[in-house]
Short mmCIF file of C-alpha atoms and ligand atoms in Angstrom, two decimals:
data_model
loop_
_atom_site.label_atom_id
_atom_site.label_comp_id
_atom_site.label_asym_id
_atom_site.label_seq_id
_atom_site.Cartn_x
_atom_site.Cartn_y
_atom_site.Cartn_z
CA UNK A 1 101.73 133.82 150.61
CA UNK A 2 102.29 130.95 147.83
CA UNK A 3 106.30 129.65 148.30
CA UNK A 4 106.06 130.83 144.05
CA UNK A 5 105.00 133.93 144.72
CA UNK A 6 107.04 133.90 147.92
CA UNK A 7 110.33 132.98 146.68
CA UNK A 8 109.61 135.50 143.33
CA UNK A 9 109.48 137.82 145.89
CA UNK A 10 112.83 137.49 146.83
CA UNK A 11 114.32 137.19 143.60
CA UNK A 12 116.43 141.31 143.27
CA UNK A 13 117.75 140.39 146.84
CA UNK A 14 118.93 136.88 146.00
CA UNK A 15 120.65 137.84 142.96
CA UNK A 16 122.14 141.25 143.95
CA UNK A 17 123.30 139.98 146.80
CA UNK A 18 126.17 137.42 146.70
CA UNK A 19 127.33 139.16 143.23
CA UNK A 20 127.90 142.75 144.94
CA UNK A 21 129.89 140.45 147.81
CA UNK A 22 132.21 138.82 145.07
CA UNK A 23 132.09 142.31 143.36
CA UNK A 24 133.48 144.30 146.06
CA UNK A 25 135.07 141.60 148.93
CA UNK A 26 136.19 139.21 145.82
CA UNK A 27 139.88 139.15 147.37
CA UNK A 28 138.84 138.04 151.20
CA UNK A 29 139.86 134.74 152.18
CA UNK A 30 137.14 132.62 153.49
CA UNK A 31 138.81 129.41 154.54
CA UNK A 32 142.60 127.78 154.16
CA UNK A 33 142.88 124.40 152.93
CA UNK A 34 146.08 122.29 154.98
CA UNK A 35 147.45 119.35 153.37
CA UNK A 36 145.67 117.89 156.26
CA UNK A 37 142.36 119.14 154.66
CA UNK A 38 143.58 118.35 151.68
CA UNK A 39 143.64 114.52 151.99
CA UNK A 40 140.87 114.60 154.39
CA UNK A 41 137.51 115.06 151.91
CA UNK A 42 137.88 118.97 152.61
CA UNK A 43 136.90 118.49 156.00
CA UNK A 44 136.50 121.54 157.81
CA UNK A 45 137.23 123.99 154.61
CA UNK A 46 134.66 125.96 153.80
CA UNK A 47 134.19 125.44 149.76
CA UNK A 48 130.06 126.32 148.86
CA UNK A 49 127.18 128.44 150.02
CA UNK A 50 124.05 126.90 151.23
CA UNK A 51 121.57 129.01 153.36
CA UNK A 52 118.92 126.57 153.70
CA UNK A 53 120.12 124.95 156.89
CA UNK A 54 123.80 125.32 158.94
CA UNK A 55 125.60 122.90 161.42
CA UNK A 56 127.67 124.47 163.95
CA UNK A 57 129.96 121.63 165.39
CA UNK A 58 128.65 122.69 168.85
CA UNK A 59 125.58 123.46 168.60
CA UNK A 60 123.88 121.01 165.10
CA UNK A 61 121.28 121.69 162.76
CA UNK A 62 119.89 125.10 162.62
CA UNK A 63 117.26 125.43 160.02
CA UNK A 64 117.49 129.05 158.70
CA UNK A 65 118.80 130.12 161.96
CA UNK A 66 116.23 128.22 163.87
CA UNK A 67 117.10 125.55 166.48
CA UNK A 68 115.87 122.01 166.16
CA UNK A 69 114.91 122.06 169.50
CA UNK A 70 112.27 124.96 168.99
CA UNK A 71 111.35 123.50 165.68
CA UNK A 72 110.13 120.23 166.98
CA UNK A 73 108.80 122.02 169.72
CA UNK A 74 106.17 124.18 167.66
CA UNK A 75 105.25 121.52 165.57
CA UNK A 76 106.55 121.68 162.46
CA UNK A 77 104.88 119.52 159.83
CA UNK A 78 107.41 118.75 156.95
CA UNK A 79 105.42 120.78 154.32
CA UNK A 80 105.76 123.93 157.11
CA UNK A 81 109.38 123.27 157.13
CA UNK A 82 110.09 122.86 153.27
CA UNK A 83 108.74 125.86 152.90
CA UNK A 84 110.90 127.93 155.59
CA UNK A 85 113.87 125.69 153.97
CA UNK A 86 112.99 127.46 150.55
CA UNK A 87 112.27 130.92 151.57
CA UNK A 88 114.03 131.77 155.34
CA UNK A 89 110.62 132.00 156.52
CA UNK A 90 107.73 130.49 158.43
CA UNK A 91 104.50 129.53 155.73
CA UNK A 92 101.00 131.84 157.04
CA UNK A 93 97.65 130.07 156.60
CA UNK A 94 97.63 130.44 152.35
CA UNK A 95 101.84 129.35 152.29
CA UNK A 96 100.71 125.87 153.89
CA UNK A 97 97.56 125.43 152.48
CA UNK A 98 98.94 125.43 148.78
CA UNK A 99 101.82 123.25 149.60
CA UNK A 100 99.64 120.74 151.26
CA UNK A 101 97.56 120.68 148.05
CA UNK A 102 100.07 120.80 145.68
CA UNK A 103 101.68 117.47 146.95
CA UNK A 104 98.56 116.31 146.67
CA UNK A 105 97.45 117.10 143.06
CA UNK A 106 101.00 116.42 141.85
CA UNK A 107 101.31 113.34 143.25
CA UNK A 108 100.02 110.64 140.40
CA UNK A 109 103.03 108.73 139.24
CA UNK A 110 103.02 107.43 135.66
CA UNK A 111 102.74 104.30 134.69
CA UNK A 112 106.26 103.34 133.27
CA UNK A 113 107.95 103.92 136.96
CA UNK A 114 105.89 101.41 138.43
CA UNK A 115 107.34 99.01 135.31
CA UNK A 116 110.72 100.22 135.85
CA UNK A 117 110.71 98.99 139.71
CA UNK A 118 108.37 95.88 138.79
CA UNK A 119 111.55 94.63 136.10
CA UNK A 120 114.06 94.97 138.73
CA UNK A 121 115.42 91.96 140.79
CA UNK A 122 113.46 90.52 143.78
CA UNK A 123 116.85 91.69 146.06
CA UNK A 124 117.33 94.83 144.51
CA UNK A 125 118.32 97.05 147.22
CA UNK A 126 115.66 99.45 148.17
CA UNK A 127 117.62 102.45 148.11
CA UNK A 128 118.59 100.67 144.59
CA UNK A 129 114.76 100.95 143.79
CA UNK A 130 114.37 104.47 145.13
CA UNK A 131 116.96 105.92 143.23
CA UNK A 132 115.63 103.89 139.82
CA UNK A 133 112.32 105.26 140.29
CA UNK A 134 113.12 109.13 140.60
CA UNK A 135 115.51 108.52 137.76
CA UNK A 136 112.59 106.99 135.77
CA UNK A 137 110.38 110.21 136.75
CA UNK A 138 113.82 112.44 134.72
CA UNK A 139 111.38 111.91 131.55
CA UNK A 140 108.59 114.36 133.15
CA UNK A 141 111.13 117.27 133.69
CA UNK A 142 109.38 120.39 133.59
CA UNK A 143 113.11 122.25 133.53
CA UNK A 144 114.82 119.75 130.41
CA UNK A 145 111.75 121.01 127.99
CA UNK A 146 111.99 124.48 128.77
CA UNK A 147 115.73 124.26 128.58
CA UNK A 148 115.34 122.46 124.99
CA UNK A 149 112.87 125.53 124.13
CA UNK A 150 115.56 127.93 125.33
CA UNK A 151 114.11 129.36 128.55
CA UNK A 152 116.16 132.26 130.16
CA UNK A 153 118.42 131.86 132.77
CA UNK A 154 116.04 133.81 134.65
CA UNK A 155 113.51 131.22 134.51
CA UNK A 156 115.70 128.70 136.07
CA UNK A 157 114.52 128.74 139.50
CA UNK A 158 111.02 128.39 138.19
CA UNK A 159 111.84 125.24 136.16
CA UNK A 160 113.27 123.98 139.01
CA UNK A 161 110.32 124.73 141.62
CA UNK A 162 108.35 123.14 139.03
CA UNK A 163 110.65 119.97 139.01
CA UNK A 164 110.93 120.08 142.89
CA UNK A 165 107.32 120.26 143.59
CA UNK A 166 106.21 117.17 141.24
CA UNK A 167 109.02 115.09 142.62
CA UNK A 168 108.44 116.10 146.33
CA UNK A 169 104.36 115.09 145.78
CA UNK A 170 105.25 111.95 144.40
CA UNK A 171 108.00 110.66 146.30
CA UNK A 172 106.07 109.31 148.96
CA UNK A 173 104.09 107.11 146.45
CA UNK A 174 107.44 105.62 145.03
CA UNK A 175 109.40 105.02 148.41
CA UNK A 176 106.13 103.15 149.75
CA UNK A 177 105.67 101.13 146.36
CA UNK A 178 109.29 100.10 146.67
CA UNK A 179 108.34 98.39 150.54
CA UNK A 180 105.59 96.54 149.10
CA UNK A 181 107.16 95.64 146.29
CA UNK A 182 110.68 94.33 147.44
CA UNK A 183 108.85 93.26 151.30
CA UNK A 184 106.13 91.13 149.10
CA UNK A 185 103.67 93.62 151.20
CA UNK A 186 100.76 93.05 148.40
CA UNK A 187 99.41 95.05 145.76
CA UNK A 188 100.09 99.35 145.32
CA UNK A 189 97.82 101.14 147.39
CA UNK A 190 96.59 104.41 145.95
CA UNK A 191 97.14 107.97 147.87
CA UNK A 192 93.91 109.18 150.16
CA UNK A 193 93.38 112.85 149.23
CA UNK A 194 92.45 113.51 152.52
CA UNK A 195 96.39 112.74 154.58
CA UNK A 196 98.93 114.70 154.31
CA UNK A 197 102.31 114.42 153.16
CA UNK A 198 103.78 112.35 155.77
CA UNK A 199 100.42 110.61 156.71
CA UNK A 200 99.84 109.58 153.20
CA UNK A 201 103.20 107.81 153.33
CA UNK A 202 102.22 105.57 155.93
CA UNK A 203 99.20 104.92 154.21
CA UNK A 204 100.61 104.09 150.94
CA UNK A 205 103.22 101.81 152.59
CA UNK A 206 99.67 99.86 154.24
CA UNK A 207 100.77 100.05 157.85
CA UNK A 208 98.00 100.38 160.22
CA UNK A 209 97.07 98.64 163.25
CA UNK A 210 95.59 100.59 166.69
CA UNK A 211 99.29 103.04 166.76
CA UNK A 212 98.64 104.06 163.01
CA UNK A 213 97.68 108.02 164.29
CA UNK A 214 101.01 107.70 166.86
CA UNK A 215 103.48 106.41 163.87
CA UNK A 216 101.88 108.96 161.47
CA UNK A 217 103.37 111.49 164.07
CA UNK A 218 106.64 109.99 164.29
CA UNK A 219 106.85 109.79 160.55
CA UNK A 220 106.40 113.93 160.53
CA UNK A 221 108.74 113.97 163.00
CA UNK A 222 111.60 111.77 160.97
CA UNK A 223 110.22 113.51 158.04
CA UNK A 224 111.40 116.81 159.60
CA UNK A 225 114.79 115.78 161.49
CA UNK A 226 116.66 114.28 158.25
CA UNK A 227 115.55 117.08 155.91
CA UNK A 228 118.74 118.87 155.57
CA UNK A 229 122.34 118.80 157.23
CA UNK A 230 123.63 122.18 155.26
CA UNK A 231 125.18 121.57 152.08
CA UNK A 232 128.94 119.49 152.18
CA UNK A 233 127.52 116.34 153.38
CA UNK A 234 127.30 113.53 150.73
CA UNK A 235 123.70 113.90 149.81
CA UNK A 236 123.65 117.54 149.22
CA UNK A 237 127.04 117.98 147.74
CA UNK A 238 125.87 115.79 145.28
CA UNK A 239 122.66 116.96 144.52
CA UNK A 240 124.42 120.28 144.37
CA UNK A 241 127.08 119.58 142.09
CA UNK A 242 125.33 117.63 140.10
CA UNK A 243 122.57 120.54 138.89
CA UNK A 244 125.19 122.94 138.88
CA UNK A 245 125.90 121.57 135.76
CA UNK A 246 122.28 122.31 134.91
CA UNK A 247 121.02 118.34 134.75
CA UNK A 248 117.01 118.39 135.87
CA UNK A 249 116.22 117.44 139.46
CA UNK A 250 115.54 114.29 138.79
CA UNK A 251 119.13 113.66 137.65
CA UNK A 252 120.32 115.64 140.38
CA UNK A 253 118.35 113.80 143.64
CA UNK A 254 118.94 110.24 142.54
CA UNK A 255 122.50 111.10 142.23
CA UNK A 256 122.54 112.18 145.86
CA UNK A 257 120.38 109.40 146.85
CA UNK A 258 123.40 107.31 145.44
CA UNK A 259 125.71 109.02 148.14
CA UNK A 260 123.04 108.59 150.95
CA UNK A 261 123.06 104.86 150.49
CA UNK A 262 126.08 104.76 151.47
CA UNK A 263 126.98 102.97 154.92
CA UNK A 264 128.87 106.21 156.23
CA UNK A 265 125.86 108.36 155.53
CA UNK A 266 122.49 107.41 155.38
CA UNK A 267 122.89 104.07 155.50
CA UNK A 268 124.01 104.17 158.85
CA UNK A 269 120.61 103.68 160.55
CA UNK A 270 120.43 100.30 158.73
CA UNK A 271 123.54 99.61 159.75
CA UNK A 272 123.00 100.72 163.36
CA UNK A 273 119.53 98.80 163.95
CA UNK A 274 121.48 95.32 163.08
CA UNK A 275 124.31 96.49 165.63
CA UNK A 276 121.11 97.22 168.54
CA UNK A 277 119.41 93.52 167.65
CA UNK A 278 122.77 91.91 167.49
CA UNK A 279 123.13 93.29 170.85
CA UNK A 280 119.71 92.12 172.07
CA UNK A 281 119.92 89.14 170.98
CA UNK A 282 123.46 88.21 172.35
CA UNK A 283 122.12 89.38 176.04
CA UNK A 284 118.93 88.29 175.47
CA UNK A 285 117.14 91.46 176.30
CA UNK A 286 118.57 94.80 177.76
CA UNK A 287 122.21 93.94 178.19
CA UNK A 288 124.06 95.64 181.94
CA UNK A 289 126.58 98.31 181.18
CA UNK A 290 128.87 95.82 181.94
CA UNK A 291 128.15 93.97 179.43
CA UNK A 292 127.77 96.32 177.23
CA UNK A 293 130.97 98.01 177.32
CA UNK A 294 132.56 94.46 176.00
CA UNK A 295 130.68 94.28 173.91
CA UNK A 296 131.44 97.98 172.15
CA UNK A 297 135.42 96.82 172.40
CA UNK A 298 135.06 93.86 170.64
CA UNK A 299 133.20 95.64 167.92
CA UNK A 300 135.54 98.08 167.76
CA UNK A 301 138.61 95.15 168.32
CA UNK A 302 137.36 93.62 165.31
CA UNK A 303 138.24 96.74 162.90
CA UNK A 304 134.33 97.64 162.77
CA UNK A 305 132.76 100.89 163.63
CA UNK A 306 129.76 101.52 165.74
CA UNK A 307 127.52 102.61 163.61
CA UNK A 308 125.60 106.11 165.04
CA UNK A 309 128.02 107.40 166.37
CA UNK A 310 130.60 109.77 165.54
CA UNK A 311 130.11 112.64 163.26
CA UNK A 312 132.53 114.64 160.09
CA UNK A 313 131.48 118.22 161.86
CA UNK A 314 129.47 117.79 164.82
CA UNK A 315 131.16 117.65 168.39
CA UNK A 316 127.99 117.23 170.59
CA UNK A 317 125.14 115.04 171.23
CA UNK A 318 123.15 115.41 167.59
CA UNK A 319 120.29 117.30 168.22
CA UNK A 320 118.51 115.06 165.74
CA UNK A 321 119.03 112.07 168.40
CA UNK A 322 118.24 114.14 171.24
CA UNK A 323 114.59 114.71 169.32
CA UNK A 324 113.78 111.15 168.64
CA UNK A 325 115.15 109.64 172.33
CA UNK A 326 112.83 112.58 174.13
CA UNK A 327 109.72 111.29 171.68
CA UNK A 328 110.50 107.60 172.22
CA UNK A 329 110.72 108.06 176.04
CA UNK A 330 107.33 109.69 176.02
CA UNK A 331 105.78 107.56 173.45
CA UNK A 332 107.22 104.01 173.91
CA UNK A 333 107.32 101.73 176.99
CA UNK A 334 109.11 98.45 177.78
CA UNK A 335 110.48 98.02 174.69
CA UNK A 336 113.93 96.13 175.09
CA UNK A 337 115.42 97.38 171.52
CA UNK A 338 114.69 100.75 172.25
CA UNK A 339 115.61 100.50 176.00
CA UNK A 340 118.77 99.04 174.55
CA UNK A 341 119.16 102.77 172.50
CA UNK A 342 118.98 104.56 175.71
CA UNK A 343 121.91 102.86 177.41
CA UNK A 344 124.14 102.68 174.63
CA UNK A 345 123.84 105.76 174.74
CA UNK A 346 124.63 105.98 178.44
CA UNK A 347 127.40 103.97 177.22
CA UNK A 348 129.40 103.75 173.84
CA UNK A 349 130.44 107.62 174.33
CA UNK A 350 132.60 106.83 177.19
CA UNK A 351 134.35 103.65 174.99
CA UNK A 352 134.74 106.18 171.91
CA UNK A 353 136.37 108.78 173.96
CA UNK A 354 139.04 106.56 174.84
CA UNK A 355 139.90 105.83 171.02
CA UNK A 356 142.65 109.05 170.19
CA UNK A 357 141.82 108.89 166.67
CA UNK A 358 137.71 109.45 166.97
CA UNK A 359 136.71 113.02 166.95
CA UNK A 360 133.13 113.12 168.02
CA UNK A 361 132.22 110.08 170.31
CA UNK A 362 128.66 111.04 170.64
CA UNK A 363 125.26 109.81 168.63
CA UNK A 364 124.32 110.71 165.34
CA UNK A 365 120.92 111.34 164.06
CA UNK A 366 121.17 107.24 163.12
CA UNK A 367 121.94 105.88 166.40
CA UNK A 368 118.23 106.04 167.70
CA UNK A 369 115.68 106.68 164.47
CA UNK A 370 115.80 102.51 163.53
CA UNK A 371 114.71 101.30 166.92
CA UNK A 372 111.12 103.53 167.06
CA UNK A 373 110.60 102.57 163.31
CA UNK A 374 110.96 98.94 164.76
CA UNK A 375 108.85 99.10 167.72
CA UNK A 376 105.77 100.03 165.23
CA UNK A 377 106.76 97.28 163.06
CA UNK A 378 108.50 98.68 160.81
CA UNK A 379 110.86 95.84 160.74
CA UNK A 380 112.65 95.85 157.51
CA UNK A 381 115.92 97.64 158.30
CA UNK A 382 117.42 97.62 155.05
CA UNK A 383 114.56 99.88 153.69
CA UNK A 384 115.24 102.52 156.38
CA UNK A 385 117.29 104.46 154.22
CA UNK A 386 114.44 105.26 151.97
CA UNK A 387 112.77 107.09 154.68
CA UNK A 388 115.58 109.19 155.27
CA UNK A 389 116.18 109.87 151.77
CA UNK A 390 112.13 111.11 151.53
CA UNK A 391 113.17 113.55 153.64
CA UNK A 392 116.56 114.53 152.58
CA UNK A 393 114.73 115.32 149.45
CA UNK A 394 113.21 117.99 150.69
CA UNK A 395 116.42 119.64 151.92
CA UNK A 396 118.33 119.52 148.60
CA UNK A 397 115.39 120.49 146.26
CA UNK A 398 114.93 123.51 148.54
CA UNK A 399 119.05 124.21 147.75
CA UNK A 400 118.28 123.63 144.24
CA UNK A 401 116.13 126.14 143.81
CA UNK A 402 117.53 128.46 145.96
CA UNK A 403 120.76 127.90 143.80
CA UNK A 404 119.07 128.50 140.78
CA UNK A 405 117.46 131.45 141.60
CA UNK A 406 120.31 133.08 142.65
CA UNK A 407 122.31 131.66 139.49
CA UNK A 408 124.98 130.25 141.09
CA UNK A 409 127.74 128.75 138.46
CA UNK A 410 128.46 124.98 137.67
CA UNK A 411 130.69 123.58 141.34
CA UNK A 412 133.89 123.24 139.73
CA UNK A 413 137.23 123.04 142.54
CA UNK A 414 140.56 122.01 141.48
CA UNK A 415 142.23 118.84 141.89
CA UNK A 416 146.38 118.37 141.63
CA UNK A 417 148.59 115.73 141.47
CA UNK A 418 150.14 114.33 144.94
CA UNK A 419 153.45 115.53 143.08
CA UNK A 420 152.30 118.94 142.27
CA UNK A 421 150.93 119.35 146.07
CA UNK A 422 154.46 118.19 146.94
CA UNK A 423 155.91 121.54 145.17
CA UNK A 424 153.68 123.67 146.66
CA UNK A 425 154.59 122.87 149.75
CA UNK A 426 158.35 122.84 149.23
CA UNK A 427 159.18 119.20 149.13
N1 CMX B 1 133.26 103.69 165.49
C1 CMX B 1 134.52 103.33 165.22
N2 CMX B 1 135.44 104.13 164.66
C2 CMX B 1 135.05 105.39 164.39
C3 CMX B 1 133.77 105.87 164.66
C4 CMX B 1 132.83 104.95 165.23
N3 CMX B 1 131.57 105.28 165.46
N4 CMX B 1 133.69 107.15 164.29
C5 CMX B 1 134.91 107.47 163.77
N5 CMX B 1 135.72 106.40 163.82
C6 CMX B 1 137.08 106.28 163.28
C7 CMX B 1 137.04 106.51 161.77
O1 CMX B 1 136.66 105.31 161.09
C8 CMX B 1 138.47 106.94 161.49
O2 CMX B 1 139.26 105.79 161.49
P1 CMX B 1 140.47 105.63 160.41
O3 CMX B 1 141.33 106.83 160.60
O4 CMX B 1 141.11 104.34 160.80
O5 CMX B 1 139.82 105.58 159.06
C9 CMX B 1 138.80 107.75 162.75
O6 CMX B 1 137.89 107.33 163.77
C10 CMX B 1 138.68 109.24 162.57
O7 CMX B 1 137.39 109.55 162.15
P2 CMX B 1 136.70 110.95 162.56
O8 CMX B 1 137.61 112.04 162.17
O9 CMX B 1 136.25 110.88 163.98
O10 CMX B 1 135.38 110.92 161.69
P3 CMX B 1 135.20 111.11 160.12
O11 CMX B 1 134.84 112.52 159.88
O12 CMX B 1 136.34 110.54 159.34
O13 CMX B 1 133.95 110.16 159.85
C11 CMX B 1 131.82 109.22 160.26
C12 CMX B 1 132.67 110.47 160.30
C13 CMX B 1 130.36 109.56 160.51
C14 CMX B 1 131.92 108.60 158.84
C15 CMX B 1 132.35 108.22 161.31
O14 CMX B 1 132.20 108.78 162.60
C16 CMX B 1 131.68 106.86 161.25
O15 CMX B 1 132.07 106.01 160.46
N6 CMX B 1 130.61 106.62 162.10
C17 CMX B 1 129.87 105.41 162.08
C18 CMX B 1 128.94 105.41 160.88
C19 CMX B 1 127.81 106.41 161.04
O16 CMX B 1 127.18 106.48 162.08
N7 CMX B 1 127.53 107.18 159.97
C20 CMX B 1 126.38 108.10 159.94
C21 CMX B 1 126.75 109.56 159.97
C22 CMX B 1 125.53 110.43 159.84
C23 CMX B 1 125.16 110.61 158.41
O17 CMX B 1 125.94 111.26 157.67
O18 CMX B 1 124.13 110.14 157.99
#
């Protein structure tokens, strides 16, 4: 079936559903905030819905109840998993099909965007350009016209899957324009009808070489593995919030790709790669565990984190990193930065445990994605967060629209003064 007609489908169930649970369970506590939760970003307190994908702090990223394990194991091409993201369930033949050629006949980007990025400064940051671009795209908004025309709230979701769909197909042209661009790669290379989504990103960015079919299949891969991380992190949240208030998706994912540029959250596996070459370098190759371990404590002596590690919710080995080290260690040999991956690894967890204050000492989905980009010479580590946010798109247009098909209200908590939260509690 076509993900329209799909999630249309589902509309009665979507809408009935979490109305008859404020209806008749209204009263039920969900979650208790502590003043400890209180000053600490709401960590732990659960504050929105979001069925698209969950992360249980043992366990990671389930994608509609689906472990990652079993999802890189089948497969999964990002258009496959967008559309399970959107709907709970696995596309048939017809589901992938029409996605596949949506992104493609969607995926001509006007004009003015490529002016927008050309005016910008030669060290613009690319996550800078990213975000400029989508926000550029705002003018096309399928949802803002209809809304000026006075479409129903019923219509919402469609709007939106109109908007999500259009900005999905083109993204790939605009992250890949913004490498050239700002890496002085040459001139804009159009799409090739006959890639797919994540091929025809590789294309567009004008790598190619005699690994071009084995980095296609790692960019599905990273494609699928940063696509969603349920909805408090930055990137979501964001996103969320900020079309809760009914602004387009355009407004709405360069808003969260504001949050995912930052260094605790996407911009991590920037952050992370400089950390692995600084580490190369110093030891001239793979350093001893020895060595290593120093070298960990005087990062961490000098008031800096190790970027990759540590997580706000998980407590186990992100099974994000777990994907990429299994597909390196089949796919890459003798590489020193990536050998250098596998024994932090074998490593840093140890020196974080022994720091009281750090919660989760193990590797994020960052701590290993940088060094395979790398090896197929993908050198430019400040771009890296682009990638990611590609695929994070996917995540919180699919929580757009299922947000707006249910009709969930404008995300509105409650802040208080420190003095007010001192009164509460009895001070
Ligand atoms: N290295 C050094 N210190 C660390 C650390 C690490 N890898 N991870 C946590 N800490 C420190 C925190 O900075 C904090 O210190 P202060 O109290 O002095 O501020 C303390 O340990 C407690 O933090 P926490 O409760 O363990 O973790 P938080 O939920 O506050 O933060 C995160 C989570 C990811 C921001 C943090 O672990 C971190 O900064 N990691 C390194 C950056 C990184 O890899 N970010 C990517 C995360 C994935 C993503 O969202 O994209």
């Amino acid at each position: 079936m076509k993900l329209k007609e799909h999630v249309k489908s589902l509309l009665p169930q979507w809408r009935n559903e979490w109305r008859t649970l404020v209806k008749e369970h209204g009263d039920k506590k969900v979650s208790e905030v502590n003043v400890k939760a209180f000053f600490s970003g709401m960590r732990g307190v659960k504050i929105v819905p979001c069925d698209t994908s969950e992360v249980p702090p043992d366990k990671g990223m389930t994608v509609r109840g689906h472990m990652l394990k079993d999802i890189v194991a089948r497969g999964t091409t990002p258009e496959e998993l967008f559309y399970l993201m959107v709907t709970g369930e696995w596309p048939d033949k017809e589901g992938v099909a029409d996605i596949k050629q949506q992104f493609k006949d969607r995926a001509q980007i006007p004009q003015y965007v490529w002016d927008v990025i050309d005016a910008m400064p030669d060290d613009a940051h690319p996550m800078n350009m990213f975000s400029m671009g989508i926000l550029a795209l705002e003018r096309e908004s399928v949802f803002r016209k209809r809304y000026d025309e006075g479409m129903k709230k019923e219509d919402y979701w469609d709007a939106t899957l109109e908007d999500g769909m259009n900005l999905l197909a083109k993204l790939p042209g605009i992250a890949a324009y913004v490498y050239r661009k700002r890496f002085n790669k040459g001139p804009r290379i159009e799409p090739d009808p006959n890639e797919d989504w994540a091929g025809n990103y590789v294309h567009m960015m004008g790598i190619g070489g005699k690994e071009v079919d084995t980095f296609k299949d790692l960019m599905r891969l990273y494609l699928v593995l940063h696509s969603d991380h349920e909805g408090g992190n930055v990137s979501a949240h964001t996103t969320a919030t900020v079309n809760s208030a009914l602004s387009d998706l355009y407004y709405s994912v360069s808003a969260g790709m504001d949050g995912l540029a930052g260094p605790l959250h996407g911009l991590a596996n920037q952050e992370c790669l400089k950390w692995i070459l600084g580490v190369v370098e110093k030891f001239n190759g793979v350093p001893s565990e020895k060595d290593l371990e120093k070298y960990a404590w005087d990062t961490l002596n000098s008031g800096k984190v190790i970027p990759g590690y540590g997580h706000a919710v998980l407590r186990v080995v992100d099974p994000r990193y777990e994907q990429f080290l299994k597909w390196g260690k089949e796919h890459i040999k003798g590489d020193p930065v990536f050998d250098t991956v596998a024994r932090v690894f074998d490593v840093v967890p140890n020196v974080l445990r022994q720091v009281k204050k750090i919660s989760d000492p193990w590797p994020n989905v960052d701590a290993g994605s940088g060094a395979l980009l790398y090896h197929f010479g993908l050198r430019e580590f400040p771009y890296y967060t682009v990638l990611f946010g590609v695929s994070r798109s996917m995540g919180v247009v699919s929580q757009a629209i299922e947000a707006r098909a249910k009709g969930y209200p404008i995300i509105r908590p409650k802040s208080i003064p420190t003095s007010k939260l001192k009164e509460i509690i009895g001070l």
